[in-house]
Amino acid sequence: MARTAVAQRFSDCQQLAESQWRQPLEQHLQQLLKRAAEAFDYRFERPTLMLNQRGTIAGSARLQTQVLRLNPVLLVAEPQAFIGQILPHELAHLLVHQLYGRVAPHGAQWQQMMESVFDVPAERTHRLDVSAVQGEMFLYHCGCQQHQLTIRRHNRVLRGASYRCRGCGEELQKLPNE
């Protein structure tokens, strides 16, 4: 039942993002491409923009296919962060790959693209509120603390996998339901 609600929310946000934010994103993408082309005197391939990223990831860049994927749920919640930070961040990955090939994902070339060309702080991670997209967490414990496992890791434990605490080295145990 919860999975259906999550899927419906994703679909609703995807439609809203397409109708309200596709055009501003595409326009800003074009502006960023123009800035980069002028800065490097290079004609960059225009990437495809998709609003289908899931989970807590705000966006991702597919280097081989020149695709930018943005999370519609997070986009609808904080559109200005996407236009100002997330879109330039992901685009910088693609443009750096076009210019230099395989380099460190957040290395000097990427930082230069972000700060000198796009005039955006070169931050590796976003600070968006992900509570709306974060799945259920399961409480486990060890000898020194409590741990929250994602549903994926919890299901792996149910199938026989085990995880150890990095602090004390003990195997994590599920906390009994209250």
mmCIF file of C-alpha atoms in Angstrom, residues 13-23:
data_model
loop_
_atom_site.group_PDB
_atom_site.id
_atom_site.type_symbol
_atom_site.label_atom_id
_atom_site.label_comp_id
_atom_site.label_asym_id
_atom_site.label_seq_id
_atom_site.Cartn_x
_atom_site.Cartn_y
_atom_site.Cartn_z
ATOM 1 C CA CYS A 13 5.370 15.576 -8.857
ATOM 2 C CA GLN A 14 6.724 14.472 -12.220
ATOM 3 C CA GLN A 15 3.676 15.935 -13.988
ATOM 4 C CA LEU A 16 3.883 19.146 -11.971
ATOM 5 C CA ALA A 17 7.608 19.477 -12.623
ATOM 6 C CA GLU A 18 7.069 18.962 -16.359
ATOM 7 C CA SER A 19 4.289 21.557 -16.559
ATOM 8 C CA GLN A 20 5.785 24.235 -14.292
ATOM 9 C CA TRP A 21 9.554 23.788 -14.290
ATOM 10 C CA ARG A 22 10.623 22.170 -17.580
ATOM 11 C CA GLN A 23 10.765 25.464 -19.483
#
